[in-house]
Coordinates of C-alpha atoms and ligand atoms in Angstrom, one line a residue:
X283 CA 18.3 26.3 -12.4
X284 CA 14.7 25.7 -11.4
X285 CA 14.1 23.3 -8.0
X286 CA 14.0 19.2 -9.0
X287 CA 10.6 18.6 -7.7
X288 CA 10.3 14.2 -8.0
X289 CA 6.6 13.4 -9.8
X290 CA 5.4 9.9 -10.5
X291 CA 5.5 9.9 -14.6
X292 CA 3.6 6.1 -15.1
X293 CA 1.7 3.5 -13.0
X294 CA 1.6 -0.2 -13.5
X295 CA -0.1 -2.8 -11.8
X296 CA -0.7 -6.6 -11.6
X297 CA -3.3 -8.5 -9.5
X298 CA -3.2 -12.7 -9.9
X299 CA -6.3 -14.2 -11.1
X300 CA -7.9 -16.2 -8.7
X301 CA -11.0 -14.1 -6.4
X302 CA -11.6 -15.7 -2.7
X303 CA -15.0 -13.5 -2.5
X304 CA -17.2 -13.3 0.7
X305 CA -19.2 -16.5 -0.3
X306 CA -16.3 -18.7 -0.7
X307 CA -15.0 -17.4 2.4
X308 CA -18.6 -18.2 4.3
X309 CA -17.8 -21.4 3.2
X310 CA -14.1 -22.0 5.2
X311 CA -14.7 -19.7 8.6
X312 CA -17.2 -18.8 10.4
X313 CA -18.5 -15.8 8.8
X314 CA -20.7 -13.9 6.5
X315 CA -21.2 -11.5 3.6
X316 CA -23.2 -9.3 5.7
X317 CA -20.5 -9.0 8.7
X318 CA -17.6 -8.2 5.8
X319 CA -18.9 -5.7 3.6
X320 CA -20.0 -4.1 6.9
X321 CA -17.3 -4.0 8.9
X322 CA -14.8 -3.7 6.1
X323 CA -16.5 -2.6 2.9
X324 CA -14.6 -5.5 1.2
X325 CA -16.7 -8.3 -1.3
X326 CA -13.0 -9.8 -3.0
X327 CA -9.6 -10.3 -2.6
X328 CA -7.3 -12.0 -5.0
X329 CA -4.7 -14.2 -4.2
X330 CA -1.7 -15.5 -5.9
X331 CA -2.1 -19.5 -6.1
X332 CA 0.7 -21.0 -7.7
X333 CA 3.6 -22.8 -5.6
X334 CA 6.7 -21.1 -5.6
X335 CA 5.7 -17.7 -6.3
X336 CA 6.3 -15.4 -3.9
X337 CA 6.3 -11.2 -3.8
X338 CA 8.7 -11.0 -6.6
X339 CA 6.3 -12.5 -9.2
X340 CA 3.8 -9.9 -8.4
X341 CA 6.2 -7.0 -8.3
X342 CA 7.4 -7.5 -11.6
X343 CA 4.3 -8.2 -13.3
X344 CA 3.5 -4.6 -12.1
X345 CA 6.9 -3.5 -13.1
X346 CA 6.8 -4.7 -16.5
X347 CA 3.3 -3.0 -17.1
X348 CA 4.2 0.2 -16.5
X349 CA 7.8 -0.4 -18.6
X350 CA 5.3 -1.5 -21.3
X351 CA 2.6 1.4 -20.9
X352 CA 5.6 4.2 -20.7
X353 CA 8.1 2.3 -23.8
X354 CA 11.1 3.3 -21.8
X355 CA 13.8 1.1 -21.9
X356 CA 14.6 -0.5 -18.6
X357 CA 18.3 -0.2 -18.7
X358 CA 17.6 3.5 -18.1
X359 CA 16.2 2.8 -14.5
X360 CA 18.8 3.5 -11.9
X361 CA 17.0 2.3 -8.5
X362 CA 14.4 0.2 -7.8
X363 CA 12.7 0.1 -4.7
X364 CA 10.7 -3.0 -3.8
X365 CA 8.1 -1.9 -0.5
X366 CA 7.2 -5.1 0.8
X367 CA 6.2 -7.1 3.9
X368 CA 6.6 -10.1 2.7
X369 CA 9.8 -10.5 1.0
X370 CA 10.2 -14.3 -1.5
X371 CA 13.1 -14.9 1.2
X372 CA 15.7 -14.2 4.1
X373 CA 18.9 -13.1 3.5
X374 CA 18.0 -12.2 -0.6
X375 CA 16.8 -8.8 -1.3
X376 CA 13.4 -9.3 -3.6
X377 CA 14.2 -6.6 -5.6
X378 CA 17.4 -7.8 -7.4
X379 CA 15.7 -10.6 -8.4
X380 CA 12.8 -8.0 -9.7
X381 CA 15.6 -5.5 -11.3
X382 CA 17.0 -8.4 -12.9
X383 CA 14.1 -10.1 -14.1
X384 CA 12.6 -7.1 -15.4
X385 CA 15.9 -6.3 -17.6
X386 CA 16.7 -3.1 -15.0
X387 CA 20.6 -4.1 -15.0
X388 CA 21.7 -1.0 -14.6
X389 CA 20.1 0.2 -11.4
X390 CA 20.6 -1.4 -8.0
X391 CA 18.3 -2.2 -5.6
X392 CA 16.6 -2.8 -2.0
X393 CA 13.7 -3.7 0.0
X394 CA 11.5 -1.2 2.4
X395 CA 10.2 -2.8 5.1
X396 CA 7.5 -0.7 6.8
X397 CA 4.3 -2.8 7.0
X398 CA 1.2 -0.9 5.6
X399 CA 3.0 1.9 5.4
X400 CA 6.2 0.6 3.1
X401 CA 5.2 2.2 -0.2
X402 CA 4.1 5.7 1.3
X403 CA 7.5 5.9 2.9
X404 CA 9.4 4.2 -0.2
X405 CA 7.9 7.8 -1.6
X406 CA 9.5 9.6 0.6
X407 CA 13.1 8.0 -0.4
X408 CA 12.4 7.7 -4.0
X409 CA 12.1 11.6 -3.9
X410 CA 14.9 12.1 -2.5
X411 CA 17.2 10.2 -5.0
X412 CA 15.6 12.4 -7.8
X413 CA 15.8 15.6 -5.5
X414 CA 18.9 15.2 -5.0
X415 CA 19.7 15.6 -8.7
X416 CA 21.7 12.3 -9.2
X417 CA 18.8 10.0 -10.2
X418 CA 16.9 10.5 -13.1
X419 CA 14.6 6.9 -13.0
X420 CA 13.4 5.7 -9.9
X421 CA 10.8 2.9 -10.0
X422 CA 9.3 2.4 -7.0
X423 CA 7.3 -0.9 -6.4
X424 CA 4.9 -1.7 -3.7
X425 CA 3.9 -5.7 -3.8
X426 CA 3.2 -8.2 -1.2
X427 CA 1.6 -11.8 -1.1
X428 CA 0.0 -11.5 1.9
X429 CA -1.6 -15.2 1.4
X430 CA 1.9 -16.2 2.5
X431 CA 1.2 -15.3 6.1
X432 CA -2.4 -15.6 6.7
X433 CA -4.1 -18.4 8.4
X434 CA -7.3 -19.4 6.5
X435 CA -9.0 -21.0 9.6
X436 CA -8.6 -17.4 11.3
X437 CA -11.6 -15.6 10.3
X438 CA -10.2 -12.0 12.6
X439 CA -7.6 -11.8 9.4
X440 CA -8.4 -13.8 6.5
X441 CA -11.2 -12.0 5.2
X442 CA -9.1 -8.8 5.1
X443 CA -5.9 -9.6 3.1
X444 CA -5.1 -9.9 -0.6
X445 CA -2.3 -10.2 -2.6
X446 CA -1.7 -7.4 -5.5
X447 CA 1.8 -5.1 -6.8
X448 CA 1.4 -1.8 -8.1
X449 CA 4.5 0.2 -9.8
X450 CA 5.4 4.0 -10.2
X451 CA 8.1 5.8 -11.9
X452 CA 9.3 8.8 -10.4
X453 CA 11.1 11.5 -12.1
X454 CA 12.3 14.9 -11.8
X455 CA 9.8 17.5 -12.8
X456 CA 11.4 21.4 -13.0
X457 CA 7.6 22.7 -13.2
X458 CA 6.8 22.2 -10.0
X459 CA 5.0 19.0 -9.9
X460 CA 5.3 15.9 -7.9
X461 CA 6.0 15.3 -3.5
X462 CA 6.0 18.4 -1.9
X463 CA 5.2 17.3 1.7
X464 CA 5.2 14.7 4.0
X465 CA 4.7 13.9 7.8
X466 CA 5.8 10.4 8.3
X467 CA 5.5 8.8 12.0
X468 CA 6.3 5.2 13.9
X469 CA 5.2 3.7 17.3
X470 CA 7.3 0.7 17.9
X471 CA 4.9 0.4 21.3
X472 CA 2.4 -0.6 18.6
X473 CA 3.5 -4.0 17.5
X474 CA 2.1 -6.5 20.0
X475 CA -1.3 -6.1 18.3
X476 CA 0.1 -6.4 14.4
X477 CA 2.3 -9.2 13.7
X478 CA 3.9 -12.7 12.9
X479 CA 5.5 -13.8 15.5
X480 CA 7.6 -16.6 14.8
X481 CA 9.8 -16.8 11.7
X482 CA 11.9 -13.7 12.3
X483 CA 14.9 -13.0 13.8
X484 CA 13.4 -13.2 17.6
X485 CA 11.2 -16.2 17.2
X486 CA 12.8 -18.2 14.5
X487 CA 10.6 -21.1 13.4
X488 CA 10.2 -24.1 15.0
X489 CA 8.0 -26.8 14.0
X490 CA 6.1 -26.7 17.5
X491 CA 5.4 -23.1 16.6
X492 CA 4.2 -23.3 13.1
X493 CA 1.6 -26.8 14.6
X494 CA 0.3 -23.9 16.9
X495 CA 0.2 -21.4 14.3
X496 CA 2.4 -19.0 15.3
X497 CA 4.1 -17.5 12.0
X498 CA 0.5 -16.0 10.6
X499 CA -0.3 -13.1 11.4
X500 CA -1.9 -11.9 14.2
X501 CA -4.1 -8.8 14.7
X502 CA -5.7 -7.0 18.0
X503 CA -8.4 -5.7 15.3
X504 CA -10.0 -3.3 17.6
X505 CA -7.0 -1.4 18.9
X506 CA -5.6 -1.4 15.5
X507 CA -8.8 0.1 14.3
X508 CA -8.7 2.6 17.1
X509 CA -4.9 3.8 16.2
X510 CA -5.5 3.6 13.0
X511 CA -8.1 6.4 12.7
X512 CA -7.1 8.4 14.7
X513 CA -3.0 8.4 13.3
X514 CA -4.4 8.2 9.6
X515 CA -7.0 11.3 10.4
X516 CA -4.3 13.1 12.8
X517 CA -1.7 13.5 9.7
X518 CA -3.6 14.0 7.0
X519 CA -5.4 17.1 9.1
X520 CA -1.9 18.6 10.0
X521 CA -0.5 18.5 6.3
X522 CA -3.4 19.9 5.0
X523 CA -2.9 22.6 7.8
X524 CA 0.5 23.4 7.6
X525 CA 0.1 23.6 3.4
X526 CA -2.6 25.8 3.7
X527 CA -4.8 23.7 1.9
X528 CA -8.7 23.7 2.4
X529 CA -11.2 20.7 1.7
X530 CA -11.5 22.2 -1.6
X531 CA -8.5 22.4 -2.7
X532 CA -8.0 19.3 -2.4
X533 CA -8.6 16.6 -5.6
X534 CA -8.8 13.0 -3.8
X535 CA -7.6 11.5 -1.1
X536 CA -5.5 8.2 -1.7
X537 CA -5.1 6.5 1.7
X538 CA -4.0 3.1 2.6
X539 CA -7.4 0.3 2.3
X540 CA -7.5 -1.6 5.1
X541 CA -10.7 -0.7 6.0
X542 CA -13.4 1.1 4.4
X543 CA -14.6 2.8 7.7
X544 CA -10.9 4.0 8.4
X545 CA -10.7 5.7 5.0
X546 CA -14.4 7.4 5.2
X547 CA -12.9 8.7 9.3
X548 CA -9.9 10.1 7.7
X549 CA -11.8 12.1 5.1
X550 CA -14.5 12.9 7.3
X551 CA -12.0 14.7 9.8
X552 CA -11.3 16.6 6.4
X553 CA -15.0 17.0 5.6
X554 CA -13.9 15.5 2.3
X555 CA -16.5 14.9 -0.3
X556 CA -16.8 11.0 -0.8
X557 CA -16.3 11.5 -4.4
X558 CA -13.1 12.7 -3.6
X559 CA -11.8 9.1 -1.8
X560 CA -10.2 6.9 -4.1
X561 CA -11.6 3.5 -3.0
X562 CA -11.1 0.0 -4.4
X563 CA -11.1 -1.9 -1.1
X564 CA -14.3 -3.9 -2.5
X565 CA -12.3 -5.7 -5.0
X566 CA -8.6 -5.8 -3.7
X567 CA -9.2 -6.0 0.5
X568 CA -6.2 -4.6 1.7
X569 CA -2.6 -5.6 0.1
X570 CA -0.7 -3.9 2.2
X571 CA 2.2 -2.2 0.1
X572 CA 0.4 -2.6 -2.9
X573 CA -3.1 -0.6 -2.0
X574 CA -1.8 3.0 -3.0
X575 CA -0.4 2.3 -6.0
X576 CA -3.6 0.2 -7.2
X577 CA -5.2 3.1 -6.3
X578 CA -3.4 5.1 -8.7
X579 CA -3.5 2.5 -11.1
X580 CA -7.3 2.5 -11.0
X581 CA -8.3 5.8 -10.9
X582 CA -5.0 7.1 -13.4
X583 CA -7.8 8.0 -16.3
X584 CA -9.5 10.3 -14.0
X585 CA -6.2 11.8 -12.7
X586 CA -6.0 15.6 -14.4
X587 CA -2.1 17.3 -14.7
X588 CA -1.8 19.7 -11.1
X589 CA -4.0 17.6 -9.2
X590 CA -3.5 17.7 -5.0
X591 CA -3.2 14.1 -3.9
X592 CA -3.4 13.7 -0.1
X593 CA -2.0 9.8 0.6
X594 CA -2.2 8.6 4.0
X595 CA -1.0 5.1 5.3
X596 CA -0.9 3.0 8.3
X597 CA -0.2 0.0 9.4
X598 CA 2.0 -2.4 11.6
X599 CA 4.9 -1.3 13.9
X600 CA 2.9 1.2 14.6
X601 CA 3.9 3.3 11.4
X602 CA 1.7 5.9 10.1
X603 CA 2.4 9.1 7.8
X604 CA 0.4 11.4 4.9
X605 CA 2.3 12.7 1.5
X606 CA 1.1 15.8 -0.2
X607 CA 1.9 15.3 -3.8
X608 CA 0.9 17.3 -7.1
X609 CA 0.1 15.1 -10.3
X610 CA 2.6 15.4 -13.2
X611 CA 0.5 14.5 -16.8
X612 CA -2.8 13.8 -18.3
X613 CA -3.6 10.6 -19.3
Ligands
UT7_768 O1 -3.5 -2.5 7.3 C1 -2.9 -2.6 8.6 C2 -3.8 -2.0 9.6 N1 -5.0 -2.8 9.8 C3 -6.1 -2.2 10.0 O2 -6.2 -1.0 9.9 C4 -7.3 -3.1 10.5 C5 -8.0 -2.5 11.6 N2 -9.1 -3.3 12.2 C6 -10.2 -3.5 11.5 O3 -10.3 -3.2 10.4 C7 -11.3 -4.1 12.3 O4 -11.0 -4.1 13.7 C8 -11.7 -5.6 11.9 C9 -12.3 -5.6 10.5 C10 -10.5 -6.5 11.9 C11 -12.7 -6.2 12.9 O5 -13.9 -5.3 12.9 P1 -14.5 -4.9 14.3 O6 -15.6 -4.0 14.0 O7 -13.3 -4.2 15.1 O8 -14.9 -6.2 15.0 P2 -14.5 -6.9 16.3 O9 -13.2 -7.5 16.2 O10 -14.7 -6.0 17.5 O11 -15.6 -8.0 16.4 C12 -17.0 -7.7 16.6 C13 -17.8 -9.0 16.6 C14 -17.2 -10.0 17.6 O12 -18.3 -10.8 18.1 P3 -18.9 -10.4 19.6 O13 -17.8 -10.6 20.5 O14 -19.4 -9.0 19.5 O15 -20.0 -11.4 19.7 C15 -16.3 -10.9 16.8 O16 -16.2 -12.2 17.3 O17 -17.7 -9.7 15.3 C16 -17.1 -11.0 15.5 N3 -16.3 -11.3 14.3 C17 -16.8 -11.8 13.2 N4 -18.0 -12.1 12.8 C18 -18.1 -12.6 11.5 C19 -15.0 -11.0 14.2 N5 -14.5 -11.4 13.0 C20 -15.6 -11.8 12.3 C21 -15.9 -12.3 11.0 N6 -17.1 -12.7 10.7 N7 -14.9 -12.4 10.1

């Protein structure tokens, strides 16, 4: 029998309504369009208003869009993943309630936790349930509400993040197609410039320390920025290496958006041509789990059967990593 090989099969997506652009934002911080499209490339973000909402709404909006695009019938899912940093709750895994809600009662379920990097890892585990020959419908969803942990008087983080789920289904693929490499990496050293303090396990919340603040996030931009390019740029060179894949053989590059200067690095360390980098940070910002699948999502027409996707991710912890994957269908 031929090697499983695990290929995405469908994409689905959901972004809530409301758009905090640049100008609304001039209007709350100290800041300008100017400065953000600039520095970040990003003009819109949108962010999930309603109360009592959290992640799961997102992820299975996006869930039920692919299960609508594809017609499969959700009882036939046997896993779903949910790759998220901001889970609706402690001590309740967001993705039962998504499985459930989204008629998958077949399948069980857990959360990834891996900051930017959650869904380009949550790859790297769906494929191995289909590699291993067991699991036949994997859906993998990357979702966060980022507006959940973001103080809107802190102009160093809230122009960057948005809230946004995208969905993939992976299945096994005896042609060929689908993840055939990864180099995936984490820097726990890195964490003191990435993170929300209070309202884990170490720092539970207090009510002194959410007066002062401290369960948003909080971000040492610069050094973030610094690891960031060169991590991002660093993999995505070495897989390409050790693939033997050339700048030309490559379709498009998919990596994480949180920044549109960190993207156009990584694919210049590639000499990538620019019409190569799948880019959507102007209208999204970055929504951590959810960015490479909304990439997909966005650029699926263009997407051509044996396509070479490079992703690259990174984010928070440090964790950083690069997937080499070979598209499954036309659209
Ligand atoms: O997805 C997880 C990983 N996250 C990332 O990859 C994000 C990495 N970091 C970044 O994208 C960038 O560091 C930022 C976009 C966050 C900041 O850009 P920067 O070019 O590193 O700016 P900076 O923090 O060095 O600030 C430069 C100047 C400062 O003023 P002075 O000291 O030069 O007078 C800041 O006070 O810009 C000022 N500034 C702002 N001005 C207007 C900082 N934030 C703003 C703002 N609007 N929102």
């Amino acid at each position: 029998m031929s090697k499983i090989t695990a290929a995405i099969t469908g994409v689905g997506a959901y972004l809530p309504e409301y758009r905090l652009t640049n100008q609304i934002l001039e209007t709350m911080v100290d800041t300008n369009d100017e400065w953000i499209t600039t520095r970040t490339g990003i003009k819109e973000r949108r962010i999930l208003k309603e109360e009592g909402k959290g992640t799961s709404y997102l992820a299975i909006k996006a869930a039920q869009d692919l299960i609508d695009k594809k017609g499969i019938d959700p009882k036939e899912i046997e896993l779903v993943i949910v790759a998220t940093a901001t889970p609706d709750m402690k001590a309740a895994s967001t993705s039962a309630f998504t499985a459930t809600n989204i008629g998958a009662t077949n399948a069980f379920s857990f959360d990834l936790e891996a900051a930017c990097s959650s869904f380009l890892y949550g790859m790297s585990v769906a494929a191995r349930y289909i590699e291993s020959g067991k699991y036949k419908k994997v859906l993998l969803v990357g979702a966060d509400k980022n507006s959940s942990m973001i103080n809107y008087e802190d102009r160093a983080t809230c122009i960057i993040f948005g809230d946004g789920a995208g969905a993939v289904l992976f299945e096994p693929n005896h042609e060929g197609y689908g993840l055939q490499d990864e180099l995936l990496r984490s820097n726990g050293e890195g964490r003191e410039f990435l993170h929300a303090q209070y309202g884990g396990s170490s720092y539970p919340s207090t009510p002194e320390a959410v007066a002062e603040g401290k369960h948003f996030v909080f971000q040492e931009g610069k050094t973030v920025f610094k690891n960031a390019v060169f991590n991002m740029a660093d993999v995505t060179e070495r897989i390409l290496k050790r693939n033997n894949l050339t700048n030309d053989d490559i379709s498009w590059l998919a990596a994480h958006q949180a920044n549109r200067r960190i993207i156009e690095a990584t694919a210049n360390r590639v000499s990538l041509n620019p019409e190569k980098v799948m880019m959507n940070i102007h209208k999204y910002g970055n929504t951590t789990s959810a960015t490479l699948p909304l990439l997909l999502h966005d650029y699926e027409s263009q997407l051509k059967k044996d396509d070479k996707i490079i992703f690259a991710a990174f984010g928070g912890g440090f964790t950083w990593g690069s997937i080499y994957l070979k598209w499954a269908y036309n659209s």
